[in-house]
Each structure stands twice: as structure tokens, then as C-alpha cells.
PDB file of C-alpha atoms in Angstrom:
ATOM      1  CA  UNK M   1     -13.454  94.666 153.964  1.00 54.00           C
ATOM      2  CA  UNK M   2     -13.992  93.208 157.431  1.00 63.00           C
ATOM      3  CA  UNK M   3     -11.883  90.905 159.526  1.00 61.00           C
ATOM      4  CA  UNK M   4     -14.080  87.933 158.637  1.00 63.00           C
ATOM      5  CA  UNK M   5     -13.091  88.145 154.984  1.00 69.00           C
ATOM      6  CA  UNK M   6      -9.351  88.170 155.768  1.00 69.00           C
ATOM      7  CA  UNK M   7      -9.479  85.012 157.911  1.00 65.00           C
ATOM      8  CA  UNK M   8      -9.036  81.567 156.364  1.00 67.00           C
ATOM      9  CA  UNK M   9     -12.105  79.355 156.096  1.00 68.00           C
ATOM     10  CA  UNK M  10     -12.922  77.302 159.184  1.00 62.00           C
ATOM     11  CA  UNK M  11     -12.072  80.108 161.641  1.00 61.00           C
ATOM     12  CA  UNK M  12     -14.923  81.118 163.920  1.00 64.00           C
ATOM     13  CA  UNK M  13     -15.108  84.430 165.759  1.00 66.00           C
ATOM     14  CA  UNK M  14     -17.158  84.770 168.933  1.00 71.00           C
ATOM     15  CA  UNK M  15     -16.982  86.016 172.509  1.00 77.00           C
ATOM     16  CA  UNK M  16     -16.370  84.121 175.726  1.00 78.00           C
ATOM     17  CA  UNK M  17     -19.906  85.039 176.788  1.00 79.00           C
ATOM     18  CA  UNK M  18     -21.249  83.524 173.577  1.00 79.00           C
ATOM     19  CA  UNK M  19     -19.392  80.237 174.031  1.00 80.00           C
ATOM     20  CA  UNK M  20     -20.281  80.008 177.742  1.00 78.00           C
ATOM     21  CA  UNK M  21     -23.942  80.758 176.986  1.00 78.00           C
ATOM     22  CA  UNK M  22     -24.052  78.086 174.294  1.00 78.00           C
ATOM     23  CA  UNK M  23     -22.464  75.498 176.593  1.00 76.00           C
ATOM     24  CA  UNK M  24     -24.808  76.316 179.481  1.00 78.00           C
ATOM     25  CA  UNK M  25     -27.926  76.116 177.342  1.00 75.00           C
ATOM     26  CA  UNK M  26     -26.853  72.840 175.782  1.00 77.00           C
ATOM     27  CA  UNK M  27     -26.325  71.068 179.091  1.00 77.00           C
ATOM     28  CA  UNK M  28     -29.290  71.698 181.383  1.00 80.00           C
ATOM     29  CA  UNK M  29     -29.493  69.193 184.205  1.00 83.00           C
ATOM     30  CA  UNK M  30     -32.958  69.487 185.733  1.00 84.00           C
ATOM     31  CA  UNK M  31     -33.808  68.739 189.334  1.00 83.00           C
ATOM     32  CA  UNK M  32     -37.215  67.185 189.561  1.00 75.00           C
ATOM     33  CA  UNK M  33     -39.688  68.601 191.996  1.00 78.00           C
ATOM     34  CA  UNK M  34     -42.861  66.834 190.948  1.00 81.00           C
ATOM     35  CA  UNK M  35     -45.626  67.525 193.430  1.00 83.00           C
ATOM     36  CA  UNK M  36     -48.871  66.693 191.620  1.00 83.00           C
ATOM     37  CA  UNK M  37     -50.386  65.686 188.284  1.00 83.00           C
ATOM     38  CA  UNK M  38     -48.003  67.941 186.330  1.00 80.00           C
ATOM     39  CA  UNK M  39     -45.191  65.607 187.369  1.00 81.00           C
ATOM     40  CA  UNK M  40     -46.674  62.846 185.193  1.00 83.00           C
ATOM     41  CA  UNK M  41     -46.422  65.105 182.152  1.00 83.00           C
ATOM     42  CA  UNK M  42     -42.878  66.081 183.159  1.00 81.00           C
ATOM     43  CA  UNK M  43     -41.891  62.398 183.365  1.00 81.00           C
ATOM     44  CA  UNK M  44     -43.504  61.770 179.990  1.00 81.00           C
ATOM     45  CA  UNK M  45     -41.323  64.456 178.401  1.00 81.00           C
ATOM     46  CA  UNK M  46     -38.248  62.417 179.336  1.00 78.00           C
ATOM     47  CA  UNK M  47     -39.601  59.301 177.638  1.00 78.00           C
ATOM     48  CA  UNK M  48     -38.805  58.050 174.135  1.00 82.00           C
ATOM     49  CA  UNK M  49     -41.655  59.887 172.379  1.00 84.00           C
ATOM     50  CA  UNK M  50     -40.536  63.388 173.437  1.00 80.00           C
ATOM     51  CA  UNK M  51     -36.891  62.664 174.426  1.00 80.00           C
ATOM     52  CA  UNK M  52     -35.531  65.719 176.223  1.00 78.00           C
ATOM     53  CA  UNK M  53     -32.097  64.135 175.751  1.00 76.00           C
ATOM     54  CA  UNK M  54     -32.058  65.846 172.329  1.00 79.00           C
ATOM     55  CA  UNK M  55     -31.738  69.141 174.191  1.00 77.00           C
ATOM     56  CA  UNK M  56     -28.927  68.172 176.588  1.00 74.00           C
ATOM     57  CA  UNK M  57     -31.216  67.031 179.415  1.00 75.00           C
ATOM     58  CA  UNK M  58     -30.388  63.330 179.463  1.00 71.00           C
ATOM     59  CA  UNK M  59     -31.103  62.573 183.104  1.00 75.00           C
ATOM     60  CA  UNK M  60     -33.289  64.250 185.698  1.00 77.00           C
ATOM     61  CA  UNK M  61     -31.069  64.750 188.743  1.00 76.00           C
ATOM     62  CA  UNK M  62     -32.146  63.672 192.210  1.00 78.00           C
ATOM     63  CA  UNK M  63     -29.398  65.700 193.887  1.00 81.00           C
ATOM     64  CA  UNK M  64     -29.721  69.498 193.821  1.00 83.00           C
ATOM     65  CA  UNK M  65     -25.938  69.821 193.778  1.00 83.00           C
ATOM     66  CA  UNK M  66     -25.860  68.301 190.285  1.00 82.00           C
ATOM     67  CA  UNK M  67     -28.755  70.335 188.868  1.00 85.00           C
ATOM     68  CA  UNK M  68     -29.063  73.820 187.407  1.00 85.00           C
ATOM     69  CA  UNK M  69     -32.755  73.850 186.411  1.00 87.00           C
ATOM     70  CA  UNK M  70     -35.545  73.252 188.908  1.00 89.00           C
ATOM     71  CA  UNK M  71     -38.858  72.286 187.352  1.00 88.00           C
ATOM     72  CA  UNK M  72     -41.565  72.829 189.976  1.00 90.00           C
ATOM     73  CA  UNK M  73     -44.395  70.664 188.648  1.00 88.00           C
ATOM     74  CA  UNK M  74     -47.654  71.068 190.542  1.00 86.00           C
ATOM     75  CA  UNK M  75     -49.049  72.764 193.600  1.00 87.00           C
ATOM     76  CA  UNK M  76     -46.744  73.703 196.478  1.00 87.00           C
ATOM     77  CA  UNK M  77     -48.191  73.295 199.960  1.00 88.00           C
ATOM     78  CA  UNK M  78     -47.182  75.522 202.871  1.00 87.00           C
ATOM     79  CA  UNK M  79     -45.400  72.540 204.460  1.00 89.00           C
ATOM     80  CA  UNK M  80     -43.437  71.844 201.260  1.00 89.00           C
ATOM     81  CA  UNK M  81     -42.360  75.464 200.661  1.00 87.00           C
ATOM     82  CA  UNK M  82     -39.375  75.407 203.093  1.00 89.00           C
ATOM     83  CA  UNK M  83     -38.164  72.144 201.540  1.00 89.00           C
ATOM     84  CA  UNK M  84     -38.438  73.651 198.070  1.00 89.00           C
ATOM     85  CA  UNK M  85     -36.419  76.677 199.205  1.00 88.00           C
ATOM     86  CA  UNK M  86     -33.769  74.481 200.818  1.00 90.00           C
ATOM     87  CA  UNK M  87     -33.323  72.457 197.627  1.00 89.00           C
ATOM     88  CA  UNK M  88     -33.127  75.680 195.612  1.00 87.00           C
ATOM     89  CA  UNK M  89     -30.455  77.047 197.967  1.00 87.00           C
ATOM     90  CA  UNK M  90     -28.425  73.842 197.587  1.00 90.00           C
ATOM     91  CA  UNK M  91     -28.301  74.168 193.797  1.00 87.00           C
ATOM     92  CA  UNK M  92     -25.089  75.583 192.359  1.00 84.00           C
ATOM     93  CA  UNK M  93     -25.095  78.918 190.517  1.00 80.00           C
ATOM     94  CA  UNK M  94     -26.149  79.712 187.858  1.00 81.00           C
ATOM     95  CA  UNK M  95     -29.583  78.182 188.416  1.00 84.00           C
ATOM     96  CA  UNK M  96     -32.989  78.594 186.853  1.00 86.00           C
ATOM     97  CA  UNK M  97     -36.550  77.766 187.905  1.00 88.00           C
ATOM     98  CA  UNK M  98     -39.462  76.766 185.696  1.00 90.00           C
ATOM     99  CA  UNK M  99     -42.954  76.854 187.259  1.00 89.00           C
ATOM    100  CA  UNK M 100     -44.881  74.098 185.481  1.00 90.00           C
ATOM    101  CA  UNK M 101     -48.650  74.276 185.540  1.00 88.00           C
ATOM    102  CA  UNK M 102     -51.166  76.775 186.775  1.00 87.00           C
ATOM    103  CA  UNK M 103     -50.910  75.478 190.366  1.00 84.00           C
ATOM    104  CA  UNK M 104     -47.174  76.176 190.545  1.00 85.00           C
ATOM    105  CA  UNK M 105     -47.607  79.517 188.784  1.00 84.00           C
ATOM    106  CA  UNK M 106     -50.536  80.936 190.773  1.00 83.00           C
ATOM    107  CA  UNK M 107     -52.006  78.328 193.104  1.00 79.00           C
ATOM    108  CA  UNK M 108     -54.535  77.265 190.475  1.00 78.00           C
ATOM    109  CA  UNK M 109     -57.958  76.242 191.690  1.00 81.00           C
ATOM    110  CA  UNK M 110     -56.602  75.728 195.210  1.00 81.00           C
ATOM    111  CA  UNK M 111     -57.267  79.151 196.680  1.00 79.00           C
ATOM    112  CA  UNK M 112     -56.934  78.171 200.333  1.00 82.00           C
ATOM    113  CA  UNK M 113     -54.627  78.419 203.330  1.00 81.00           C
ATOM    114  CA  UNK M 114     -52.749  75.174 202.599  1.00 84.00           C
ATOM    115  CA  UNK M 115     -51.416  75.990 199.103  1.00 84.00           C
ATOM    116  CA  UNK M 116     -48.813  78.628 198.224  1.00 85.00           C
ATOM    117  CA  UNK M 117     -50.395  80.997 195.706  1.00 85.00           C
ATOM    118  CA  UNK M 118     -47.512  80.890 193.263  1.00 83.00           C
ATOM    119  CA  UNK M 119     -44.079  79.372 193.712  1.00 86.00           C
ATOM    120  CA  UNK M 120     -42.570  82.815 193.068  1.00 83.00           C
ATOM    121  CA  UNK M 121     -43.363  83.550 196.723  1.00 84.00           C
ATOM    122  CA  UNK M 122     -40.720  80.937 197.625  1.00 85.00           C
ATOM    123  CA  UNK M 123     -38.087  81.015 194.853  1.00 85.00           C
ATOM    124  CA  UNK M 124     -37.433  83.374 191.924  1.00 85.00           C
ATOM    125  CA  UNK M 125     -39.053  81.987 188.774  1.00 86.00           C
ATOM    126  CA  UNK M 126     -37.485  82.401 185.333  1.00 86.00           C
ATOM    127  CA  UNK M 127     -40.220  80.831 183.200  1.00 87.00           C
ATOM    128  CA  UNK M 128     -43.928  80.214 183.785  1.00 89.00           C
ATOM    129  CA  UNK M 129     -45.645  77.363 181.961  1.00 89.00           C
ATOM    130  CA  UNK M 130     -49.472  77.559 182.007  1.00 88.00           C
ATOM    131  CA  UNK M 131     -51.874  74.667 181.679  1.00 86.00           C
ATOM    132  CA  UNK M 132     -53.627  72.093 183.800  1.00 86.00           C
ATOM    133  CA  UNK M 133     -51.637  69.978 183.262  1.00 85.00           C
ATOM    134  CA  UNK M 134     -49.382  71.320 180.509  1.00 86.00           C
ATOM    135  CA  UNK M 135     -48.556  68.840 177.765  1.00 89.00           C
ATOM    136  CA  UNK M 136     -44.977  67.568 177.300  1.00 86.00           C
ATOM    137  CA  UNK M 137     -44.755  69.581 174.069  1.00 88.00           C
ATOM    138  CA  UNK M 138     -45.456  72.732 176.075  1.00 89.00           C
ATOM    139  CA  UNK M 139     -42.743  71.828 178.599  1.00 88.00           C
ATOM    140  CA  UNK M 140     -40.211  71.280 175.831  1.00 87.00           C
ATOM    141  CA  UNK M 141     -41.208  74.617 174.254  1.00 90.00           C
ATOM    142  CA  UNK M 142     -40.756  76.394 177.611  1.00 89.00           C
ATOM    143  CA  UNK M 143     -37.351  74.746 178.063  1.00 87.00           C
ATOM    144  CA  UNK M 144     -36.284  75.868 174.588  1.00 88.00           C
ATOM    145  CA  UNK M 145     -37.367  79.431 175.389  1.00 89.00           C
ATOM    146  CA  UNK M 146     -35.389  79.203 178.628  1.00 88.00           C
ATOM    147  CA  UNK M 147     -32.417  77.972 176.554  1.00 85.00           C
ATOM    148  CA  UNK M 148     -32.633  81.195 174.587  1.00 87.00           C
ATOM    149  CA  UNK M 149     -32.644  83.280 177.786  1.00 85.00           C
ATOM    150  CA  UNK M 150     -29.682  81.354 179.200  1.00 83.00           C
ATOM    151  CA  UNK M 151     -27.662  81.654 176.003  1.00 83.00           C
ATOM    152  CA  UNK M 152     -27.975  85.446 176.041  1.00 82.00           C
ATOM    153  CA  UNK M 153     -27.272  85.902 179.758  1.00 79.00           C
ATOM    154  CA  UNK M 154     -24.275  88.113 180.447  1.00 78.00           C
ATOM    155  CA  UNK M 155     -21.297  87.071 182.585  1.00 78.00           C
ATOM    156  CA  UNK M 156     -19.368  88.690 185.453  1.00 75.00           C
ATOM    157  CA  UNK M 157     -19.562  92.475 185.746  1.00 78.00           C
ATOM    158  CA  UNK M 158     -21.810  92.615 182.683  1.00 79.00           C
ATOM    159  CA  UNK M 159     -24.272  90.306 184.465  1.00 76.00           C
ATOM    160  CA  UNK M 160     -24.363  92.544 187.535  1.00 79.00           C
ATOM    161  CA  UNK M 161     -25.024  95.559 185.289  1.00 84.00           C
ATOM    162  CA  UNK M 162     -27.800  93.621 183.500  1.00 78.00           C
ATOM    163  CA  UNK M 163     -29.395  92.692 186.848  1.00 74.00           C
ATOM    164  CA  UNK M 164     -29.289  96.315 188.029  1.00 81.00           C
ATOM    165  CA  UNK M 165     -30.889  97.536 184.785  1.00 81.00           C
ATOM    166  CA  UNK M 166     -33.669  94.952 185.016  1.00 74.00           C
ATOM    167  CA  UNK M 167     -34.262  95.798 188.682  1.00 71.00           C
ATOM    168  CA  UNK M 168     -34.481  99.524 187.917  1.00 77.00           C
ATOM    169  CA  UNK M 169     -36.835  98.849 185.013  1.00 76.00           C
ATOM    170  CA  UNK M 170     -39.118  96.674 187.141  1.00 67.00           C
ATOM    171  CA  UNK M 171     -39.162  99.124 190.048  1.00 69.00           C
ATOM    172  CA  UNK M 172     -40.115 101.993 187.747  1.00 75.00           C
ATOM    173  CA  UNK M 173     -43.010 100.054 186.226  1.00 68.00           C
ATOM    174  CA  UNK M 174     -46.506 101.326 186.851  1.00 68.00           C
ATOM    175  CA  UNK M 175     -48.297  99.246 189.513  1.00 66.00           C
ATOM    176  CA  UNK M 176     -51.175  97.191 188.152  1.00 59.00           C
ATOM    177  CA  UNK M 177     -53.578  98.964 190.503  1.00 63.00           C
ATOM    178  CA  UNK M 178     -52.780 102.266 188.732  1.00 69.00           C
ATOM    179  CA  UNK M 179     -53.102 100.925 185.175  1.00 61.00           C
ATOM    180  CA  UNK M 180     -56.108 102.075 183.190  1.00 67.00           C
ATOM    181  CA  UNK M 181     -56.092  99.338 180.556  1.00 61.00           C
ATOM    182  CA  UNK M 182     -55.086 101.686 177.765  1.00 57.00           C
ATOM    183  CA  UNK M 183     -51.856 101.206 175.862  1.00 55.00           C
ATOM    184  CA  UNK M 184     -49.444 104.056 176.347  1.00 51.00           C
TER     185      UNK M 184
END
């Protein structure tokens, strides 16, 4: 007989991390950083047909101090990279970044000196969204997957331990140049 069976009905048991994760995921305030054609699809996702307001994202914020999710939609030029980093630095913690489109993820078809070959060279990216341009349904799906990550993010000392474990795991990974293509 567990504790749940002894409690009266209507009593909910959870952790502070669980409640905080649920509240954070249910109230994303995105900062728009629309740089190219992907921005049109991002704007469409806020319209009445797709309505990101259902997921706690009522208004796209113009001020980075009010936002906790940066959606980088489109290619990032070398001249725009410092501005992108400055806006990211002005966002309050915790903050997340979604690279929308193949140009933001890897430079896309623009393999030249003027375009940053992946926004992860400028800011840490939490979610990559492929496509040229990705449809609003894909953006909403990526945001929902990011919701899941945010909800299960640890807090405080547990978060620092989680970061250290992830860092150790990533540093011990086999470099892609040494991989043979066989599953191990």
C-alpha cells in the first residue's frame, strides 16, 4: 500500500522540478529573429490557422529581455552574427534556441564567405529544424519537442550535474572522422 492510496482524492504529488518544468514549457515567449524566407513560415505559425497561442506562445516578443526562446529563421550573415549573439546574451536565463531551416542549421546552399555555416557557431542550439523552408506544422512539432526537453530539465545543483554528465558524454564520443559507419 503506497502513499498515493492513503491520500484523499484530489491530492496531487509531484516535485518542485516537475512543477517548474511544466510552468516553463507552458509559457514560452519567443524572440523573433527572422532573417530570410523561413521567417514567413514562422509568422504563419502564429496566425489563426496554426495558432501557437494554444501552446503558451501568444505573442512573439520584440525585446530579448522578455523572451526565453530564440527562433533563428533563415541564413545568418557574418555581419548579423554579432547582433544575434548580443540579442542572445540579453535574454534572461533559462533560454533556448531553435535553428529553423537548413540555412540556420548548416548554411544551406549558401556555402560562401558571407554566410555563417550554422548558427551553432554563434549561439548554442537546442533544437534543429530542417527544411527549406520548413512548414509551420514542422515548427510547431519542433516547439513541442523542445517543450518536452524543457519540462524534463533539472534545476539548481541537479542541473549542473546534468550539464557535466552531458559534457563528459559528448567529449568521450568518437570523432566522426574516426567512425567506420558500422554500428557498435
